RNA sequence: GGGCGGAUAGCUCAGUUGGGAGAGCGCUGCCCUUACAAGGCAGAGGUCACAGGUUCGAUCCCUGUUCCGCCUACCA
């Protein structure tokens, strides 16, 4: 066939787009239920539908695509199922910002029109990330693209909610939850990020009611919450205070007195004064203590985390204090309270204090514990089987270091708050009969707005509806028409939506058609592997395992591979505000998609974050170019007859490269099975650059360039065969360049995508060739070193001698005369040392191998002498070390015999080397003297 | 506070049953040798964080210390 002309450098952009469209058009990525292979399925961790591809996605998706393409080539029935999630809070925030920029708001728009607006936003930006994924070469079955809010998945959400509710595993109740006063919604425990910050510890004095001259001092980091204190706790065994239990203190700034109680859980006698104020409505520990002692809960903050005048009055706060702080946010109220306490002489001291402050993971606003009715999943019954699944290995977590992390969290898991006070998401399928619940449904004027603003609102938005804890919902798959209790038909639907993770927790089966019993579920569930980052192990992975076991009766996936976080070159977390983000799209434009993918794979070592620097990507861009040029070389020489000989009858370079290829196939496959993408990638890189290009292509040039060479036809065959095999081995990592080159080589089939993955061929394994090569490599290296020592130009034709002090090895060398001549650029004599000239010769020795190079003209021999002197010293040092060990009786008596024998052999070898080096040095000095 | 991981060449990292320290990038020198200067060849560079212990022998196993990350937690 004619050799196609390949350009001198590889241009990824044109190639990538062309092939991706072709792959899609021909449907190579489509899964088929009829496929005879064993199923292999990955569901993609759904990215935010309105987001765009960042480098973390690029890593996550590249690794999945490597696994998928590899398994596809292995003949498995592959499904990679793509999709996106609706990212409730994040997406709602984005659209709200747009509205504010337009001078509108979601309240002005109303719920229905707001949701329409979000769908519009999804329609305009929803394809962005999908197109970027395609640019990355992802071989997903795009026909099966799913979205957490689409009809099928919403049906699954409804079904799960109703069933869990029926079983009593979902309940509604008033609890203290994490509340974001900016997003105005509840958050689950893990949506709160903790950050160390500097704060203050305020010591406040509470006078005893029966003895006001005596004061009980309590410490707090949040003095403004003291207005809502309902008790002070001391340790029951603390002799300083326990006689006060049952007495009362006067709460400063209020008209109230509160009891002193004994509590050994809340109180740490060592900390502070040993007395603790209790604010059950604004602190999780205090809430628990309040439960234990039946204390009232007095909230003092509203949902914007401002001091609420109505609540303050209800809490008996003095009117002057209310006037001073009402409607102030916490940060502004705190100094006012501090000043008021100081005025009253109630503030004992203020110390600096380090504390961890909780922030909203979406908007970084300080989260407040907030008392409100919410929906929860009772999690213990779901967690128990999910713990067992990992303990027994039904789900494998890789690297397994994360197993304890998972188990620890699961064993201490808290009920999951699933309701969110936002509009974008799956609205909770609970309806309240307005007649039966007349007393528990409160409609108040919207407190978040000044009255003038509130007047502008449509009536439906003007109210804030609060459905109190006692309300009785009807939970159903569709809206009820009649109240089962009173028969009336007017209902209010619960306005809350579900946590986004509630729907993504169903992802491995909802995307396959559940709750319908589809053939897809039957074929692909449990899925094979989940590839994800550590950051969503709890958010997502744990919940998928719990819900998968609950509703499918089986784990959602067999393996969970947890990969690293991508950081910048300095190890900093990438963030837009720091301006250190590496944009994968820009990288792909600049260096090519294959280079980016290969970089990420090669750096994916387990248990270590990836510090990504552009130079690395550039390095692998160069690798792609190297492959490209090797292919150009092949094309220049593939014309002519080709002959397929049995491997054992091929020439030495052919046998050697096939043996190396055999080994590389073995390593790449084995490491992929162990999810060691880094080792697989490095094996590919090392093989191709440093064995295939550096040595093999050089070794076969004589056979290729001489038209009448007897090994020509076989060499051409092996060249083509080895290159084609390597491209298949490489394809999962570098899909584009491998396809582009593969297409130009002789091949069967229409695409590399569906070719079989190479398997190790035992007939290619050749220890003899490998051993011979090791000698050749070292010998050639030594002649090149000698050339540099003598300042010979690289092209200079030299006269050389090579031998080895072991006779059999010397025989092996003798068979390599032509290879030495070619790579060493000169005339090589492979005879015993006795027949070498004894002057005008620079000799180098290592491990019994000696190379001599003829010294011509007036060259400076000093560099060579220095080199020999240095090497002799090193040899001497190593000799001392080994001899020392062998002289040690304990070593000789206790070390294993093979280690002793090895030491002795090495010592002998060193001794011979040393003799040879010393004689070389004498010879050189003689020449210098002459 | 608890848990986990890391500390190996200038940088980023391998090193899997303890026995002669490796790679990539970078650096230095020489080369535009017809596949490739996005390249070739040669080379410099490391008491494997520190201190003990186990062992004939420790980068590797054990203990402690220091430093850096991450996760987690209610010390008011």
mmCIF file of C-alpha atoms (C1' of nucleotides) in Angstrom, chain B residues 35-75:
data_model
loop_
_atom_site.group_PDB
_atom_site.id
_atom_site.type_symbol
_atom_site.label_atom_id
_atom_site.label_comp_id
_atom_site.label_asym_id
_atom_site.label_seq_id
_atom_site.Cartn_x
_atom_site.Cartn_y
_atom_site.Cartn_z
ATOM 1 C "C1'" A B 35 11.424 9.756 11.893
ATOM 2 C "C1'" C B 36 11.466 13.472 15.601
ATOM 3 C "C1'" A B 37 15.560 20.338 18.097
ATOM 4 C "C1'" A B 38 8.358 19.127 20.728
ATOM 5 C "C1'" G B 39 14.928 15.895 18.992
ATOM 6 C "C1'" G B 40 19.827 12.800 19.848
ATOM 7 C "C1'" C B 41 24.172 11.486 22.948
ATOM 8 C "C1'" A B 42 26.878 11.900 27.396
ATOM 9 C "C1'" G B 43 26.833 13.690 32.410
ATOM 10 C "C1'" A B 44 26.339 16.126 37.360
ATOM 11 C "C1'" G B 45 23.106 15.669 41.429
ATOM 12 C "C1'" G B 46 20.558 11.907 47.120
ATOM 13 C "C1'" U B 47 24.212 10.311 55.375
ATOM 14 C "C1'" C B 48 15.940 8.095 51.582
ATOM 15 C "C1'" A B 49 12.905 14.318 57.672
ATOM 16 C "C1'" C B 50 15.152 13.518 62.922
ATOM 17 C "C1'" A B 51 16.161 10.222 67.300
ATOM 18 C "C1'" G B 52 15.928 5.492 69.208
ATOM 19 C "C1'" G B 53 14.646 0.112 68.744
ATOM 20 C "C1'" U B 54 14.246 -4.940 66.295
ATOM 21 C "C1'" U B 55 17.834 -7.530 62.869
ATOM 22 C "C1'" C B 56 23.908 -10.270 60.703
ATOM 23 C "C1'" G B 57 21.868 -6.158 57.777
ATOM 24 C "C1'" A B 58 16.601 -0.913 57.694
ATOM 25 C "C1'" U B 59 14.497 3.959 52.565
ATOM 26 C "C1'" C B 60 11.348 -0.443 53.857
ATOM 27 C "C1'" C B 61 9.302 -3.252 60.220
ATOM 28 C "C1'" C B 62 8.339 -0.972 65.563
ATOM 29 C "C1'" U B 63 8.373 3.487 69.016
ATOM 30 C "C1'" G B 64 8.903 8.584 69.685
ATOM 31 C "C1'" U B 65 9.816 13.745 67.759
ATOM 32 C "C1'" U B 66 9.383 17.702 64.141
ATOM 33 C "C1'" C B 67 7.124 19.674 59.805
ATOM 34 C "C1'" C B 68 3.153 19.575 55.862
ATOM 35 C "C1'" G B 69 -1.540 18.090 54.095
ATOM 36 C "C1'" C B 70 -6.469 15.966 54.423
ATOM 37 C "C1'" C B 71 -10.735 14.087 56.981
ATOM 38 C "C1'" U B 72 -13.482 14.413 61.408
ATOM 39 C "C1'" A B 73 -15.168 16.611 66.159
ATOM 40 C "C1'" C B 74 -19.917 19.839 70.717
ATOM 41 C "C1'" C B 75 -14.710 21.592 74.611
#
